[in-house]
Short mmCIF file of C-alpha atoms and ligand atoms in Angstrom, two decimals:
data_model
loop_
_atom_site.label_atom_id
_atom_site.label_comp_id
_atom_site.label_asym_id
_atom_site.label_seq_id
_atom_site.Cartn_x
_atom_site.Cartn_y
_atom_site.Cartn_z
CA UNK O 22 0.00 0.00 0.00
CA UNK O 23 1.47 3.36 -0.99
CA UNK O 24 0.21 6.89 -0.53
CA UNK O 25 -2.13 8.01 -3.35
CA UNK O 26 -0.49 11.44 -3.44
CA UNK O 27 3.22 10.94 -2.76
CA UNK O 28 3.82 7.14 -3.06
CA UNK O 29 5.22 6.92 0.49
CA UNK O 30 4.82 3.27 1.57
CA UNK O 31 5.31 3.81 5.30
CA UNK O 32 1.65 4.51 6.04
CA UNK O 33 0.37 4.38 9.64
CA UNK O 34 -2.95 2.53 10.13
CA UNK O 35 -4.90 4.15 13.00
CA UNK O 36 -8.43 2.72 12.79
CA UNK O 37 -9.87 -0.57 11.58
CA UNK O 38 -13.67 -1.01 11.33
CA UNK O 39 -13.37 -4.69 10.44
CA UNK O 40 -14.36 -6.49 7.25
CA UNK O 41 -17.46 -4.81 5.78
CA UNK O 42 -19.63 -5.35 2.67
CA UNK O 43 -19.78 -2.60 0.04
CA UNK O 44 -21.86 0.29 1.38
CA UNK O 45 -24.30 0.47 -1.52
CA UNK O 46 -24.51 -3.26 -2.24
CA UNK O 47 -28.08 -3.62 -1.02
CA UNK O 48 -29.35 -7.18 -1.44
CA UNK O 49 -32.38 -8.45 -3.36
CA UNK O 50 -34.39 -11.09 -1.45
CA UNK O 51 -33.13 -13.89 -3.70
CA UNK O 52 -29.51 -13.16 -2.67
CA UNK O 53 -30.11 -13.48 1.07
CA UNK O 54 -29.09 -17.13 1.03
CA UNK O 55 -25.80 -16.30 -0.74
CA UNK O 56 -22.51 -15.39 0.98
CA UNK O 57 -21.82 -11.66 0.82
CA UNK O 58 -18.44 -10.27 -0.21
CA UNK O 59 -16.82 -8.13 2.46
CA UNK O 60 -13.50 -6.28 2.46
CA UNK O 61 -11.12 -4.84 5.06
CA UNK O 62 -12.22 -1.33 6.09
CA UNK O 63 -9.34 0.54 7.71
CA UNK O 64 -7.73 3.97 7.38
CA UNK O 65 -4.08 5.02 7.51
CA UNK O 66 -2.12 8.27 7.60
CA UNK O 67 0.78 9.45 5.41
CA UNK O 68 3.23 11.46 7.51
CA UNK O 69 4.74 13.05 4.39
CA UNK O 70 1.77 14.54 2.47
CA UNK O 71 -0.73 14.22 5.39
CA UNK O 72 -3.32 12.28 3.39
CA UNK O 73 -5.67 9.89 5.23
CA UNK O 74 -6.72 7.00 3.03
CA UNK O 75 -8.14 3.47 3.04
CA UNK O 76 -5.66 0.64 3.42
CA UNK O 77 -7.58 -1.53 0.94
CA UNK O 78 -8.92 -0.37 -2.45
CA UNK O 79 -11.94 -2.10 -4.00
CA UNK O 80 -11.99 -1.78 -7.83
CA UNK O 81 -14.26 1.07 -8.99
CA UNK O 82 -16.09 -1.25 -11.42
CA UNK O 83 -17.37 -3.28 -8.45
CA UNK O 84 -18.89 -0.19 -6.83
CA UNK O 85 -20.01 2.26 -9.50
CA UNK O 86 -21.16 0.45 -12.63
CA UNK O 87 -24.62 -0.12 -11.22
CA UNK O 88 -25.50 2.32 -8.44
CA UNK O 89 -28.54 2.60 -6.21
CA UNK O 90 -27.70 6.09 -4.89
CA UNK O 91 -29.74 8.84 -6.55
CA UNK O 92 -28.71 12.31 -5.35
CA UNK O 93 -32.08 13.98 -5.85
CA UNK O 94 -33.93 11.79 -3.35
CA UNK O 95 -33.33 14.44 -0.71
CA UNK O 96 -34.85 17.92 -0.97
CA UNK O 97 -32.00 19.27 1.13
CA UNK O 98 -29.50 18.00 -1.42
CA UNK O 99 -31.50 19.33 -4.38
CA UNK O 100 -31.41 22.78 -2.76
CA UNK O 101 -27.71 22.40 -1.93
CA UNK O 102 -26.68 21.75 -5.52
CA UNK O 103 -29.07 24.31 -7.01
CA UNK O 104 -27.36 26.90 -4.80
CA UNK O 105 -23.88 25.60 -5.68
CA UNK O 106 -24.61 25.99 -9.42
CA UNK O 107 -26.06 29.44 -8.85
CA UNK O 108 -23.07 30.63 -6.80
CA UNK O 109 -20.53 29.33 -9.32
CA UNK O 110 -22.48 30.73 -12.32
CA UNK O 111 -22.68 34.19 -10.71
CA UNK O 112 -19.19 34.29 -9.15
CA UNK O 113 -17.49 33.25 -12.40
CA UNK O 114 -19.85 35.03 -14.82
CA UNK O 115 -20.91 31.90 -16.67
CA UNK O 116 -23.36 32.31 -19.56
CA UNK O 117 -24.68 30.55 -22.68
CA UNK O 118 -21.15 30.48 -24.15
CA UNK O 119 -19.74 28.75 -21.03
CA UNK O 120 -19.33 24.99 -20.57
CA UNK O 121 -19.78 23.20 -17.24
CA UNK O 122 -18.72 19.56 -16.96
CA UNK O 123 -19.77 17.54 -13.89
CA UNK O 124 -17.78 14.39 -13.13
CA UNK O 125 -19.82 11.74 -11.32
CA UNK O 126 -22.93 13.66 -12.33
CA UNK O 127 -25.36 11.04 -10.99
CA UNK O 128 -28.94 12.02 -11.99
CA UNK O 129 -27.87 15.46 -13.20
CA UNK O 130 -28.73 17.19 -9.91
CA UNK O 131 -25.95 19.83 -10.21
CA UNK O 132 -26.01 20.33 -13.99
CA UNK O 133 -29.73 21.11 -13.86
CA UNK O 134 -28.73 24.10 -11.74
CA UNK O 135 -26.22 25.34 -14.33
CA UNK O 136 -28.80 24.95 -17.11
CA UNK O 137 -31.00 27.46 -15.25
CA UNK O 138 -28.26 30.02 -16.06
CA UNK O 139 -28.16 28.92 -19.71
CA UNK O 140 -24.72 27.38 -19.21
CA UNK O 141 -23.90 24.57 -21.64
CA UNK O 142 -23.51 21.32 -19.67
CA UNK O 143 -22.43 17.71 -19.97
CA UNK O 144 -22.12 15.04 -17.29
CA UNK O 145 -19.90 11.98 -16.91
CA UNK O 146 -21.52 9.16 -14.91
CA UNK O 147 -20.26 5.53 -14.72
CA UNK O 148 -23.52 3.95 -13.52
CA UNK O 149 -25.65 3.19 -16.58
CA UNK O 150 -28.86 3.04 -14.55
CA UNK O 151 -28.27 6.50 -13.06
CA UNK O 152 -26.97 8.06 -16.29
CA UNK O 153 -30.28 6.99 -17.85
CA UNK O 154 -32.21 8.92 -15.18
CA UNK O 155 -30.07 12.00 -15.97
CA UNK O 156 -30.76 11.73 -19.71
CA UNK O 157 -34.51 11.37 -18.89
CA UNK O 158 -34.07 14.60 -16.88
CA UNK O 159 -32.76 16.26 -20.05
CA UNK O 160 -29.14 16.32 -18.86
CA UNK O 161 -26.67 15.19 -21.57
CA UNK O 162 -24.49 12.54 -19.95
CA UNK O 163 -21.55 10.37 -21.05
CA UNK O 164 -21.99 6.95 -19.43
CA UNK O 165 -18.52 5.90 -18.30
CA UNK O 166 -15.69 6.73 -15.93
CA UNK O 167 -13.97 10.09 -16.33
CA UNK O 168 -10.56 9.70 -18.02
CA UNK O 169 -8.62 10.75 -21.11
CA UNK O 170 -11.20 9.29 -23.52
CA UNK O 171 -14.13 11.09 -21.86
CA UNK O 172 -12.14 14.35 -21.72
CA UNK O 173 -11.25 14.08 -25.43
CA UNK O 174 -14.88 13.27 -26.32
CA UNK O 175 -16.13 16.33 -24.45
CA UNK O 176 -13.58 18.64 -26.11
CA UNK O 177 -14.55 17.22 -29.51
CA UNK O 178 -18.29 17.67 -28.82
CA UNK O 179 -18.35 20.86 -26.75
CA UNK O 180 -14.89 22.44 -26.63
CA UNK O 181 -12.83 23.15 -23.50
CA UNK O 182 -14.58 23.75 -20.18
CA UNK O 183 -14.94 26.90 -18.07
CA UNK O 184 -15.67 24.79 -14.99
CA UNK O 185 -15.26 21.15 -14.09
CA UNK O 186 -17.10 20.06 -10.94
CA UNK O 187 -16.71 16.87 -8.92
CA UNK O 188 -19.03 16.75 -5.90
CA UNK O 189 -18.57 13.72 -3.63
CA UNK O 190 -16.47 12.15 -6.35
CA UNK O 191 -12.84 13.18 -5.96
CA UNK O 192 -12.49 11.14 -2.75
CA UNK O 193 -13.84 8.14 -4.67
CA UNK O 194 -11.10 8.22 -7.35
CA UNK O 195 -8.05 5.99 -7.03
CA UNK O 196 -5.79 7.48 -9.70
CA UNK O 197 -6.16 11.16 -8.77
CA UNK O 198 -3.00 12.01 -10.74
CA UNK O 199 -4.69 10.86 -13.95
CA UNK O 200 -7.86 12.70 -12.87
CA UNK O 201 -5.99 16.00 -12.37
CA UNK O 202 -4.13 15.76 -15.67
CA UNK O 203 -7.34 15.04 -17.59
CA UNK O 204 -9.09 17.95 -15.87
CA UNK O 205 -6.23 20.26 -16.90
CA UNK O 206 -6.54 19.02 -20.49
CA UNK O 207 -10.30 19.64 -20.42
CA UNK O 208 -10.18 23.10 -18.83
CA UNK O 209 -9.67 26.38 -20.68
CA UNK O 210 -6.55 28.32 -19.58
CA UNK O 211 -8.60 30.24 -17.02
CA UNK O 212 -10.96 27.37 -16.27
CA UNK O 213 -11.56 26.18 -12.71
CA UNK O 214 -11.97 22.83 -10.97
CA UNK O 215 -14.50 22.80 -8.10
CA UNK O 216 -14.49 19.71 -5.94
CA UNK O 217 -16.61 19.03 -2.86
CA UNK O 218 -15.42 16.32 -0.51
CA UNK O 219 -16.44 15.17 2.93
CA UNK O 220 -14.17 17.15 5.20
CA UNK O 221 -11.89 15.11 7.45
CA UNK O 222 -11.85 17.87 10.08
CA UNK O 223 -15.65 17.60 10.38
CA UNK O 224 -15.41 13.81 10.51
CA UNK O 225 -12.96 14.12 13.43
CA UNK O 226 -14.69 17.04 15.22
CA UNK O 227 -18.19 15.51 14.85
CA UNK O 228 -17.14 11.84 15.16
CA UNK O 229 -18.92 11.00 11.91
CA UNK O 230 -16.85 7.87 11.33
CA UNK O 231 -19.70 6.30 9.33
CA UNK O 232 -18.40 8.38 6.38
CA UNK O 233 -15.64 5.79 6.23
CA UNK O 234 -16.54 3.14 3.66
CA UNK O 235 -15.02 1.57 0.53
CA UNK O 236 -16.37 4.18 -1.91
CA UNK O 237 -14.36 6.84 -0.07
CA UNK O 238 -10.72 6.07 -0.81
CA UNK O 239 -9.34 9.39 0.50
CA UNK O 240 -10.24 11.58 3.49
CA UNK O 241 -9.02 15.05 2.69
CA UNK O 242 -7.95 18.10 4.61
CA UNK O 243 -7.12 21.33 2.80
CA UNK O 244 -3.51 20.62 3.80
CA UNK O 245 -3.40 17.30 1.94
CA UNK O 246 -5.35 18.70 -1.02
CA UNK O 247 -2.93 21.61 -1.33
CA UNK O 248 -0.01 19.16 -1.26
CA UNK O 249 -1.69 17.22 -4.05
CA UNK O 250 -2.54 20.09 -6.40
CA UNK O 251 0.94 21.59 -6.02
CA UNK O 252 2.31 18.41 -7.61
CA UNK O 253 0.12 19.08 -10.66
CA UNK O 254 1.05 22.73 -11.11
CA UNK O 255 -2.39 23.70 -9.88
CA UNK O 256 -3.26 26.08 -7.06
CA UNK O 257 -6.21 26.18 -4.64
CA UNK O 258 -7.42 29.77 -4.74
CA UNK O 259 -10.54 29.42 -2.58
CA UNK O 260 -12.09 26.98 -0.12
CA UNK O 261 -15.35 26.93 1.84
CA UNK O 262 -16.70 24.66 4.57
CA UNK O 263 -20.24 23.58 3.58
CA UNK O 264 -22.69 21.52 5.61
CA UNK O 265 -23.51 18.64 3.25
CA UNK O 266 -22.99 15.10 4.55
CA UNK O 267 -22.20 16.26 8.06
CA UNK O 268 -19.55 18.70 6.85
CA UNK O 269 -17.76 19.02 3.52
CA UNK O 270 -15.07 21.17 1.99
CA UNK O 271 -15.63 22.93 -1.32
CA UNK O 272 -12.31 23.66 -3.01
CA UNK O 273 -11.61 25.87 -6.04
CA UNK O 274 -8.43 25.10 -7.99
CA UNK O 275 -6.89 26.61 -11.14
CA UNK O 276 -3.93 25.96 -13.38
CA UNK O 277 -0.84 27.80 -12.12
CA UNK O 278 -1.03 30.22 -15.06
CA UNK O 279 -4.73 30.95 -14.37
CA UNK O 280 -5.67 34.49 -13.40
CA UNK O 281 -7.90 33.85 -10.35
CA UNK O 282 -6.39 35.40 -7.22
CA UNK O 283 -6.20 33.42 -3.95
CA UNK O 284 -8.65 34.67 -1.29
CA UNK O 285 -8.22 34.75 2.49
CA UNK O 286 -10.33 31.61 3.10
CA UNK O 287 -7.52 29.25 2.12
CA UNK O 288 -5.13 30.69 4.70
CA UNK O 289 -7.77 30.71 7.43
CA UNK O 290 -8.73 27.08 6.95
CA UNK O 291 -5.08 25.97 6.71
CA UNK O 292 -4.37 27.84 9.96
CA UNK O 293 -7.25 26.08 11.73
CA UNK O 294 -5.97 22.73 10.47
CA UNK O 295 -2.50 23.48 11.80
CA UNK O 296 -4.00 24.46 15.17
CA UNK O 297 -5.90 21.18 15.59
CA UNK O 298 -2.88 19.15 14.43
CA UNK O 299 -3.91 17.57 11.13
CA UNK O 300 -0.24 16.95 10.36
CA UNK O 301 0.23 14.72 13.43
CA UNK O 302 -0.68 11.03 13.72
CA UNK O 303 -1.70 11.73 17.35
CA UNK O 304 -4.92 13.47 16.22
CA UNK O 305 -6.05 10.42 14.26
CA UNK O 306 -5.17 7.98 17.03
CA UNK O 307 -7.29 10.03 19.49
CA UNK O 308 -10.17 10.03 16.98
CA UNK O 309 -9.90 6.24 16.66
CA UNK O 310 -10.17 5.82 20.43
CA UNK O 311 -13.33 7.93 20.51
CA UNK O 312 -15.01 5.84 17.78
CA UNK O 313 -15.31 2.89 20.18
CA UNK O 314 -17.09 4.98 22.81
CA UNK O 315 -19.57 6.25 20.19
CA UNK O 316 -20.32 2.60 19.40
CA UNK O 317 -20.80 1.68 23.06
CA UNK O 318 -23.09 4.66 23.74
CA UNK O 319 -25.31 3.90 20.73
CA UNK O 320 -25.55 0.18 21.50
CA UNK O 321 -26.47 0.74 25.16
CA UNK O 322 -29.13 3.25 24.08
CA UNK O 323 -30.72 0.70 21.73
CA UNK O 324 -30.31 -2.16 24.24
CA UNK O 325 -32.14 -0.10 26.86
CA UNK O 326 -35.08 0.34 24.49
CA UNK O 327 -35.21 -3.32 23.49
CA UNK O 328 -34.95 -4.44 27.14
CA UNK O 329 -38.18 -2.51 27.77
CA UNK O 330 -39.82 -4.59 25.00
CA UNK O 331 -40.12 -1.64 22.65
CA UNK O 332 -39.63 -1.59 18.88
CA UNK O 333 -37.22 0.43 16.71
CA UNK O 334 -37.23 1.20 12.98
CA UNK O 335 -34.59 2.99 10.92
CA UNK O 336 -35.17 6.00 8.66
CA UNK O 337 -32.91 6.49 5.66
CA UNK O 338 -30.73 3.69 4.27
CA UNK O 339 -27.65 5.75 3.34
CA UNK O 340 -24.34 4.20 2.33
CA UNK O 341 -22.93 5.46 5.61
CA UNK O 342 -25.40 3.30 7.54
CA UNK O 343 -23.65 0.20 6.23
CA UNK O 344 -20.58 1.23 8.22
CA UNK O 345 -22.56 2.28 11.31
CA UNK O 346 -24.78 -0.81 11.42
CA UNK O 347 -22.05 -3.36 10.69
CA UNK O 348 -19.43 -1.81 12.96
CA UNK O 349 -21.93 -1.44 15.83
CA UNK O 350 -23.56 -4.85 15.32
CA UNK O 351 -26.99 -3.31 14.74
CA UNK O 352 -29.13 -5.72 12.74
CA UNK O 353 -32.60 -7.16 13.03
CA UNK O 354 -31.77 -7.72 16.70
CA UNK O 355 -32.53 -4.01 17.02
CA UNK O 356 -34.23 -2.67 13.86
CA UNK O 357 -37.42 -4.25 12.46
CA UNK O 358 -37.09 -2.39 9.15
CA UNK O 359 -35.59 0.74 7.58
CA UNK O 360 -37.63 3.31 5.66
CA UNK O 361 -36.14 4.85 2.52
CA UNK O 362 -37.83 6.88 -0.22
CA UNK O 363 -35.38 5.97 -2.96
CA UNK O 364 -37.35 3.46 -5.11
CA UNK O 365 -34.07 1.76 -6.11
CA UNK O 366 -33.56 0.69 -2.45
CA UNK O 367 -37.11 -0.24 -1.45
CA UNK O 368 -37.57 -4.01 -1.36
CA UNK O 369 -33.84 -4.64 -0.88
CA UNK O 370 -31.95 -5.59 2.28
CA UNK O 371 -29.07 -3.72 3.92
CA UNK O 372 -25.55 -4.99 3.22
CA UNK O 373 -24.23 -7.29 5.94
CA UNK O 374 -27.08 -6.68 8.42
CA UNK O 375 -29.88 -7.71 6.02
CA UNK O 376 -32.56 -5.40 7.41
CA UNK O 377 -35.49 -4.94 4.97
CA UNK O 378 -35.68 -1.50 3.32
CA UNK O 379 -39.32 -0.44 2.94
CA UNK O 380 -41.33 2.60 1.90
CA UNK O 381 -42.59 5.26 4.33
CA UNK O 382 -46.04 3.65 4.58
CA UNK O 383 -44.50 0.99 6.85
CA UNK O 384 -44.57 3.57 9.64
CA UNK O 385 -48.38 3.46 9.48
CA UNK O 386 -48.62 -0.29 9.02
CA UNK O 387 -46.19 -1.15 11.84
CA UNK O 388 -45.73 2.00 13.94
CA UNK O 389 -42.49 1.66 15.93
CA UNK O 390 -41.89 3.06 19.42
CA UNK O 391 -38.58 4.59 18.24
CA UNK O 392 -37.09 5.64 14.90
CA UNK O 393 -33.29 5.66 14.49
CA UNK O 394 -32.47 8.33 11.88
CA UNK O 395 -29.59 6.73 9.96
CA UNK O 396 -29.50 9.59 7.42
CA UNK O 397 -28.67 11.88 10.35
CA UNK O 398 -27.23 14.51 8.03
CA UNK O 399 -30.82 15.09 6.88
CA UNK O 400 -32.39 14.86 10.36
CA UNK O 401 -34.22 18.20 10.03
CA UNK O 402 -35.85 17.23 6.73
CA UNK O 403 -36.78 13.77 8.02
CA UNK O 404 -38.17 15.05 11.34
CA UNK O 405 -40.32 17.54 9.44
CA UNK O 406 -41.85 14.86 7.23
CA UNK O 407 -42.42 12.40 10.11
CA UNK O 408 -43.91 15.00 12.49
CA UNK O 409 -47.25 13.21 12.67
CA UNK O 410 -45.58 10.17 14.26
CA UNK O 411 -43.97 12.15 17.07
CA UNK O 412 -47.52 13.36 17.71
CA UNK O 413 -48.43 9.68 18.16
CA UNK O 414 -45.68 9.10 20.73
CA UNK O 415 -42.90 7.91 18.42
CA UNK O 416 -39.47 9.03 19.65
CA UNK O 417 -36.58 9.78 17.27
CA UNK O 418 -32.94 8.87 17.87
CA UNK O 419 -30.23 10.85 16.07
CA UNK O 420 -26.97 8.88 16.42
CA UNK O 421 -24.45 11.46 15.12
CA UNK O 422 -22.81 13.97 15.43
CA UNK O 423 -24.00 13.56 19.06
CA UNK O 424 -26.45 10.88 20.30
CA UNK O 425 -29.84 12.52 20.91
CA UNK O 426 -33.35 11.20 21.52
CA UNK O 427 -36.23 13.62 20.80
O1 LIG S 3 -20.36 10.14 -1.34
C1 LIG S 3 -21.52 9.74 -1.40
C2 LIG S 3 -22.64 10.54 -0.87
C3 LIG S 3 -22.63 11.86 -1.55
O2 LIG S 3 -23.90 9.99 -1.16
C4 LIG S 3 -21.80 8.45 -2.01
N1 LIG S 3 -20.67 7.60 -1.61
C5 LIG S 3 -23.08 7.77 -1.61
C6 LIG S 3 -24.02 8.64 -0.90
O3 LIG S 3 -23.85 8.49 0.48
P1 LIG S 3 -25.15 8.27 1.40
O4 LIG S 3 -26.01 7.19 0.81
O5 LIG S 3 -24.67 8.13 2.81
O6 LIG S 3 -25.90 9.66 1.16
P2 LIG S 3 -27.18 10.30 1.78
O7 LIG S 3 -27.62 11.32 0.77
O8 LIG S 3 -26.91 10.77 3.17
O9 LIG S 3 -28.31 9.14 1.82
C7 LIG S 3 -29.55 9.51 2.38
C8 LIG S 3 -30.46 8.32 2.28
O10 LIG S 3 -31.68 8.64 2.98
C9 LIG S 3 -30.84 8.04 0.83
O11 LIG S 3 -30.99 6.64 0.64
C10 LIG S 3 -32.21 8.71 0.70
C11 LIG S 3 -32.79 8.58 2.08
N2 LIG S 3 -33.71 9.68 2.42
C12 LIG S 3 -35.04 9.39 2.46
O12 LIG S 3 -35.46 8.25 2.21
N3 LIG S 3 -35.91 10.40 2.78
C13 LIG S 3 -33.20 10.91 2.70
C14 LIG S 3 -34.08 11.93 3.02
C15 LIG S 3 -33.60 13.32 3.31
C16 LIG S 3 -35.49 11.65 3.06
O13 LIG S 3 -36.30 12.54 3.35
#
């Protein structure tokens, strides 16, 4: 195992979550009798370039060729990406002559926002089933992984890009060197790359360790990202902490000869990272120790409820819940079912724990005493839509960032 950024092979493992199935490999009923594949899930730290990364890499084809995650299921996320497209279009004066390319474009959730500003768009999405949804949404999409061929095809069809976006994608890419070089080829001289990644500082500060799963190969800080882009003659000229997925970092990078001037945000965030010690293995070892107490607290909360003979259902079957449920040993011993509104997940069973995923009407058919909100990053939206159940005495448990029952 060598570092994805600097090839250092003396990486320090600081947390292992055990062998875990793929986070989005929900099971159809007919597969329940079959053995499930699971893979080591552990993270390590590179003391040279400060990147945190998985110790074991599952091939992308196994995870992204057929994908059950559809970004637009959540209203919060639809609003998040509409605002992201609006901010970028206005801040960088994009118009009908501009080209926006979204890598890992899923169902076209972000590109739809750019189209509202008459920006020309094209997406690149490896999952055929999801790329089809995007095309049905009127978003032109190349079905495949982003690489030299896709970049050449886009330039041939649309010309060079003003902006390339990659939201919750860059951390999923193994060969980020190839990614960066193809983005530079695709971008105009003054074009910009905007990536949004789950922010390791939020993961550590909020204990959101369930963001650790096989799709996420890298866990970035601005420090490690800056070390990476420097190696590609690119510069980060702006960065913003945003609240998606429990805390993400939105980073704006340009080619070294690009004209965009660096703002003060980059320095401020780097300073905060230095202050909390992102360059020291000690920080990650402390985080690892705290993960076990989060597990114990959640399990004793659920055990207390079950010991009183009461029932619990889950709400939201996010990829992150595969890590939380498997690592904490939460299966049908605790949860009778999990509600999810994504039709691609309803009728399937959760990876490893094999809890049935059902539609929201289950809450009426089999009203639970408690609901564990597994998509805790959308707790506000979920609590609003399940208000009528709290009126009927149902209590809601939010496991992260801090364990709360309301
Ligand atoms: O990086 C990734 C992030 C961006 O999205 C991917 N690796 C996979 C995915 O991660 P996730 O599945 O943890 O993301 P979400 O968006 O937190 O998943 C939320 C789940 O909850 C979805 O299955 C939809 C469901 N949901 C629902 O059924 N009703 C969510 C809301 C807000 C709702 O009201």
